[in-house]
Short mmCIF file of C-alpha atoms in Angstrom, two decimals:
data_model
loop_
_atom_site.label_atom_id
_atom_site.label_comp_id
_atom_site.label_asym_id
_atom_site.label_seq_id
_atom_site.Cartn_x
_atom_site.Cartn_y
_atom_site.Cartn_z
CA UNK A 267 -15.61 -6.44 -1.64
CA UNK A 268 -14.71 -7.42 1.90
CA UNK A 269 -16.64 -4.84 3.95
CA UNK A 270 -15.95 -5.87 7.52
CA UNK A 271 -12.59 -6.32 9.24
CA UNK A 272 -12.92 -8.48 12.34
CA UNK A 273 -15.21 -6.87 14.95
CA UNK A 274 -16.72 -3.42 15.59
CA UNK A 275 -14.50 -0.45 16.38
CA UNK A 276 -13.05 -0.37 19.83
CA UNK A 277 -13.99 2.48 22.16
CA UNK A 278 -10.65 4.12 21.50
CA UNK A 279 -10.33 5.13 17.82
CA UNK A 280 -7.44 3.37 16.09
CA UNK A 281 -4.09 5.02 15.42
CA UNK A 282 -2.82 5.35 11.86
CA UNK A 283 0.30 6.11 9.86
CA UNK A 284 0.28 8.34 6.80
CA UNK A 285 2.84 6.92 4.36
CA UNK A 286 3.69 7.28 0.69
CA UNK A 287 5.74 5.78 -2.08
CA UNK A 288 6.78 8.54 -4.51
CA UNK A 289 3.69 10.56 -3.59
CA UNK A 290 1.23 7.68 -3.94
CA UNK A 291 -0.11 8.06 -0.41
CA UNK A 292 -1.76 5.75 2.09
CA UNK A 293 -3.47 5.69 5.44
CA UNK A 294 -2.08 2.55 7.10
CA UNK A 295 -4.09 0.90 9.89
CA UNK A 296 -2.69 -1.96 11.99
CA UNK A 297 -5.50 -4.41 12.79
CA UNK A 298 -3.27 -7.12 14.24
CA UNK A 299 -3.71 -5.99 17.83
CA UNK A 300 -6.80 -3.78 17.50
CA UNK A 301 -9.43 -5.21 15.18
CA UNK A 302 -12.15 -2.92 13.86
CA UNK A 303 -14.93 -2.59 11.34
CA UNK A 304 -14.55 -0.91 7.97
CA UNK A 305 -17.29 -0.07 5.51
CA UNK A 306 -17.01 1.63 2.10
CA UNK A 307 -18.50 4.79 3.62
CA UNK A 308 -15.90 4.86 6.40
CA UNK A 309 -13.10 4.27 3.91
CA UNK A 310 -14.32 7.17 1.77
CA UNK A 311 -14.54 9.40 4.85
CA UNK A 312 -10.97 8.62 5.92
CA UNK A 313 -9.64 9.03 2.37
CA UNK A 314 -11.35 12.40 1.79
CA UNK A 315 -8.65 15.06 1.39
CA UNK A 316 -10.84 17.90 2.68
CA UNK A 317 -12.60 16.36 5.66
CA UNK A 318 -10.61 13.19 6.39
CA UNK A 319 -6.96 12.22 6.57
CA UNK A 320 -6.66 12.02 2.78
CA UNK A 321 -5.11 9.23 0.73
CA UNK A 322 -5.10 7.40 -2.57
CA UNK A 323 -5.56 4.06 -0.80
CA UNK A 324 -6.33 2.84 2.70
CA UNK A 325 -4.16 -0.10 3.78
CA UNK A 326 -4.91 -2.51 6.61
CA UNK A 327 -2.27 -4.81 8.15
CA UNK A 328 -3.84 -8.06 9.36
CA UNK A 329 -2.36 -11.10 11.13
CA UNK A 330 -0.76 -13.72 8.88
CA UNK A 331 -3.10 -16.49 7.77
CA UNK A 332 -0.45 -19.20 7.74
CA UNK A 333 3.14 -19.98 8.65
CA UNK A 334 4.70 -18.50 5.51
CA UNK A 335 3.84 -14.79 5.65
CA UNK A 336 4.68 -12.16 8.24
CA UNK A 337 1.37 -10.32 7.81
CA UNK A 338 -1.64 -9.97 5.53
CA UNK A 339 -2.32 -6.70 3.69
CA UNK A 340 -5.75 -5.49 2.59
CA UNK A 341 -6.01 -2.53 0.18
CA UNK A 342 -8.94 -0.19 -0.47
CA UNK A 343 -9.20 2.59 -3.03
CA UNK A 344 -10.35 6.06 -2.04
CA UNK A 345 -13.84 5.25 -3.38
CA UNK A 346 -14.16 2.34 -0.94
CA UNK A 347 -13.58 -0.45 -3.45
CA UNK A 348 -11.17 -3.24 -2.57
CA UNK A 349 -8.18 -4.11 -4.77
CA UNK A 350 -5.88 -7.11 -4.70
CA UNK A 351 -2.52 -5.41 -5.31
CA UNK A 352 -0.69 -2.12 -4.84
CA UNK A 353 3.05 -1.96 -5.42
CA UNK A 354 3.81 1.24 -3.52
CA UNK A 355 1.69 0.14 -0.55
CA UNK A 356 3.50 -3.20 -0.56
CA UNK A 357 6.84 -1.43 -0.16
CA UNK A 358 5.48 0.71 2.69
CA UNK A 359 4.08 -2.26 4.60
CA UNK A 360 7.23 -4.27 3.91
CA UNK A 361 9.37 -1.49 5.36
CA UNK A 362 7.22 -1.41 8.52
CA UNK A 363 7.53 -5.17 8.92
CA UNK A 364 11.29 -5.06 8.27
CA UNK A 365 11.72 -2.39 10.96
CA UNK A 366 9.51 -4.34 13.34
CA UNK A 367 11.21 -7.71 12.82
CA UNK A 368 14.81 -6.56 12.49
CA UNK A 369 15.18 -8.80 9.44
CA UNK A 370 16.13 -7.79 5.90
CA UNK A 371 13.41 -9.88 4.26
CA UNK A 372 9.67 -10.33 4.90
CA UNK A 373 6.72 -11.98 3.18
CA UNK A 374 3.37 -10.21 2.77
CA UNK A 375 0.16 -12.05 1.96
CA UNK A 376 -2.23 -10.23 -0.39
CA UNK A 377 -5.28 -11.24 -2.39
CA UNK A 378 -2.95 -11.31 -5.40
CA UNK A 379 -0.63 -13.80 -3.69
CA UNK A 380 2.47 -13.86 -1.51
CA UNK A 381 5.00 -11.04 -2.00
CA UNK A 382 8.66 -11.40 -1.03
CA UNK A 383 10.23 -8.09 0.01
CA UNK A 384 13.79 -7.12 0.86
CA UNK A 385 15.48 -4.06 2.33
CA UNK A 386 17.85 -2.38 -0.14
CA UNK A 387 19.06 0.39 2.15
CA UNK A 388 17.62 3.32 4.08
CA UNK A 389 13.90 3.52 3.22
CA UNK A 390 14.53 1.58 -0.01
CA UNK A 391 12.65 -1.67 -0.58
CA UNK A 392 12.54 -4.26 -3.38
CA UNK A 393 9.38 -6.35 -3.82
CA UNK A 394 8.92 -9.40 -6.03
CA UNK A 395 5.53 -8.58 -7.57
CA UNK A 396 5.14 -12.04 -9.07
CA UNK A 397 4.48 -13.04 -12.65
CA UNK A 398 2.46 -10.83 -15.00
CA UNK A 399 -0.75 -12.40 -16.23
CA UNK A 400 -1.20 -11.86 -19.94
CA UNK A 401 -4.11 -14.01 -21.11
CA UNK A 402 -7.30 -12.14 -22.00
CA UNK A 403 -9.15 -14.04 -19.24
CA UNK A 404 -6.62 -12.83 -16.68
CA UNK A 405 -6.80 -9.10 -17.42
CA UNK A 406 -9.82 -9.72 -17.51
CA UNK A 407 -11.44 -8.71 -20.81
CA UNK A 408 -15.12 -8.94 -21.61
CA UNK A 409 -14.36 -10.95 -24.75
CA UNK A 410 -11.43 -12.89 -26.26
CA UNK A 411 -8.66 -10.70 -27.63
CA UNK A 412 -4.95 -10.22 -28.22
CA UNK A 413 -3.64 -8.55 -25.06
CA UNK A 414 -0.62 -7.22 -26.96
CA UNK A 415 -2.93 -5.11 -29.13
CA UNK A 416 -6.25 -4.35 -27.46
CA UNK A 417 -8.96 -2.85 -29.64
CA UNK A 418 -9.44 0.19 -27.44
CA UNK A 419 -9.37 3.80 -28.65
CA UNK A 420 -10.47 7.05 -27.01
CA UNK A 421 -9.34 10.43 -28.34
CA UNK A 422 -5.61 10.28 -29.15
CA UNK A 423 -5.11 7.04 -27.18
CA UNK A 424 -5.31 3.71 -29.00
CA UNK A 425 -3.89 0.17 -29.23
CA UNK A 426 -2.94 -0.47 -25.57
CA UNK A 427 -1.26 -3.54 -24.09
CA UNK A 428 -3.21 -5.43 -21.44
CA UNK A 429 -1.34 -6.66 -18.35
CA UNK A 430 -2.55 -7.94 -15.01
CA UNK A 431 -0.15 -7.38 -12.08
CA UNK A 432 -2.69 -8.43 -9.46
CA UNK A 433 -4.98 -5.77 -10.93
CA UNK A 434 -5.86 -4.90 -14.56
CA UNK A 435 -3.83 -2.39 -16.59
CA UNK A 436 -4.09 -0.95 -20.08
CA UNK A 437 -0.79 0.62 -21.19
CA UNK A 438 -0.89 3.15 -24.04
CA UNK A 439 2.39 4.10 -25.73
CA UNK A 440 2.53 7.74 -26.80
CA UNK A 441 5.04 10.21 -28.23
CA UNK A 442 4.60 12.70 -25.37
CA UNK A 443 3.19 11.49 -22.05
CA UNK A 444 3.01 15.04 -20.71
CA UNK A 445 0.69 16.15 -23.53
CA UNK A 446 -2.04 13.57 -22.80
CA UNK A 447 -5.14 14.97 -21.08
CA UNK A 448 -5.31 12.10 -18.61
CA UNK A 449 -7.97 13.76 -16.49
CA UNK A 450 -10.34 13.66 -19.47
CA UNK A 451 -9.51 10.31 -21.04
CA UNK A 452 -8.60 8.34 -17.90
CA UNK A 453 -12.11 7.97 -16.45
CA UNK A 454 -13.57 7.05 -19.85
CA UNK A 455 -10.96 4.35 -20.39
CA UNK A 456 -11.25 3.06 -16.81
CA UNK A 457 -14.90 2.23 -17.50
CA UNK A 458 -14.41 1.07 -21.10
CA UNK A 459 -16.77 -1.80 -21.92
CA UNK A 460 -13.89 -4.21 -22.62
CA UNK A 461 -12.85 -4.05 -18.94
CA UNK A 462 -15.55 -5.68 -16.77
CA UNK A 463 -13.55 -4.99 -13.59
CA UNK A 464 -12.47 -1.54 -14.83
CA UNK A 465 -8.78 -0.88 -15.51
CA UNK A 466 -5.83 1.24 -14.46
CA UNK A 467 -4.76 3.40 -17.38
CA UNK A 468 -1.10 4.20 -18.14
CA UNK A 469 0.33 6.50 -20.80
CA UNK A 470 3.99 5.71 -21.45
CA UNK A 471 6.72 7.39 -23.47
CA UNK A 472 9.84 5.31 -24.16
CA UNK A 473 12.95 7.50 -23.80
CA UNK A 474 15.76 5.06 -24.65
CA UNK A 475 16.49 2.67 -27.53
CA UNK A 476 15.87 -1.06 -27.23
CA UNK A 477 19.61 -1.83 -27.05
CA UNK A 478 20.15 0.38 -23.99
CA UNK A 479 21.56 -1.46 -20.97
CA UNK A 480 18.90 0.17 -18.80
CA UNK A 481 15.71 1.53 -20.30
CA UNK A 482 13.97 4.75 -19.27
CA UNK A 483 10.23 5.21 -19.66
CA UNK A 484 8.13 8.23 -18.67
CA UNK A 485 4.78 7.06 -17.36
CA UNK A 486 1.64 8.75 -16.02
CA UNK A 487 -1.30 6.92 -14.52
CA UNK A 488 -5.03 7.07 -13.91
CA UNK A 489 -5.86 4.55 -11.17
CA UNK A 490 -9.29 2.96 -11.10
CA UNK A 491 -11.30 4.09 -8.11
CA UNK A 492 -8.87 6.90 -7.32
CA UNK A 493 -7.94 9.00 -10.37
CA UNK A 494 -4.57 10.52 -11.27
CA UNK A 495 -1.90 9.57 -8.75
CA UNK A 496 1.73 10.57 -8.35
CA UNK A 497 2.89 6.98 -8.77
CA UNK A 498 1.60 3.44 -9.23
CA UNK A 499 3.86 0.48 -8.50
CA UNK A 500 1.80 -2.15 -10.30
CA UNK A 501 1.36 0.33 -13.16
CA UNK A 502 5.13 0.74 -13.43
CA UNK A 503 5.51 -3.05 -13.52
CA UNK A 504 2.78 -3.35 -16.16
CA UNK A 505 4.41 -0.62 -18.25
CA UNK A 506 7.80 -2.34 -18.27
CA UNK A 507 6.22 -5.69 -19.19
CA UNK A 508 4.16 -4.04 -21.95
CA UNK A 509 7.19 -2.22 -23.37
CA UNK A 510 9.31 -5.38 -23.36
CA UNK A 511 6.53 -7.37 -25.02
CA UNK A 512 6.23 -4.72 -27.73
CA UNK A 513 10.00 -4.74 -28.30
CA UNK A 514 10.31 -1.13 -27.15
CA UNK A 515 12.49 -1.57 -24.06
CA UNK A 516 14.94 -3.97 -22.43
CA UNK A 517 13.55 -6.03 -19.56
CA UNK A 518 14.98 -3.63 -16.96
CA UNK A 519 14.12 0.06 -16.91
CA UNK A 520 13.69 3.14 -14.80
CA UNK A 521 10.02 4.13 -14.83
CA UNK A 522 9.78 7.89 -14.33
CA UNK A 523 6.53 8.80 -12.57
CA UNK A 524 5.10 12.13 -11.48
CA UNK A 525 6.42 11.50 -7.97
CA UNK A 526 9.81 10.01 -8.81
CA UNK A 527 11.46 6.91 -10.26
CA UNK A 528 11.03 3.18 -9.74
CA UNK A 529 13.42 0.54 -11.06
CA UNK A 530 11.54 -2.38 -12.60
CA UNK A 531 13.07 -5.62 -13.87
CA UNK A 532 11.28 -8.49 -15.62
CA UNK A 533 13.47 -11.34 -14.42
CA UNK A 534 14.36 -14.51 -16.39
CA UNK A 535 12.03 -16.52 -14.10
CA UNK A 536 9.16 -14.28 -15.34
CA UNK A 537 8.78 -12.51 -11.98
CA UNK A 538 8.76 -8.71 -11.90
CA UNK A 539 11.01 -7.00 -9.35
CA UNK A 540 10.13 -3.47 -8.23
CA UNK A 541 12.60 -1.32 -6.26
CA UNK A 542 11.83 2.10 -4.82
CA UNK A 543 11.65 4.33 -1.75
CA UNK A 544 9.11 4.62 1.07
CA UNK A 545 8.39 7.49 3.45
CA UNK A 546 6.31 8.20 6.54
CA UNK A 547 4.62 11.61 6.61
CA UNK A 548 2.94 11.61 10.04
CA UNK A 549 0.99 9.53 12.53
CA UNK A 550 -2.26 10.20 14.37
CA UNK A 551 -5.52 8.84 15.70
CA UNK A 552 -8.72 8.69 13.68
CA UNK A 553 -11.44 10.92 15.08
CA UNK A 554 -14.75 9.27 15.88
CA UNK A 555 -16.46 11.57 13.33
CA UNK A 556 -14.78 9.58 10.55
CA UNK A 557 -16.15 6.31 11.91
CA UNK A 558 -19.85 7.07 12.17
#
């Protein structure tokens, strides 16, 4: 994990934005003008919902590394671990960059690659999340296996589909997503031996027939390093890809999350397009007690 961002904290604590995409919430720090140091302990302190600001992930906007992107985005889970991709955070950062630049399109550099984003109206953003990675080495798995039918079973959950959308996902199809005790089975599956880098766990209930023009899938998620969240953009993308691969859904569907709905389309060029809203809750300045 990258533990240090540029140089030590400035004397004045940095400002932040609290943002969310369908309830998946973030503390967003802009390190382009004011570089600072982050450690896992500081990330956990900021993310703590009782004594810090509180968030699912902490997001840092960095200067672009080349001529192609508008900015670089770093993403950290509430436990301090770094992740390469986050769909809802990508929309939030894209919206900030769109407002800042006055353009309708921006490019964000992440550790999962370059993401093209486009404004689709007031606080609505579409992001090209790239191509899903489906080989067992890409998930990654601890041993060779068929990613369309992983040999994983815990309690009532079995036979998931493995998808990497910049981070690893295991998608379980169930008859009733609401009935699954995700708080019990999520942490066990996250740390399942087959997933050396842990995994995000989705339970998905397909609500429409395969021949529907637009699919609808109810999905709930346990995110590695965070727990149950209101929404997960990469998880929604992984769920649509998994459902299409299984022949359960068309390649475009509404993914209904605890916090709202994302529209996901697996395009003919194999890229996955995610469209959904963003919101800003409040802004503030981090107290020095969170930075010790």
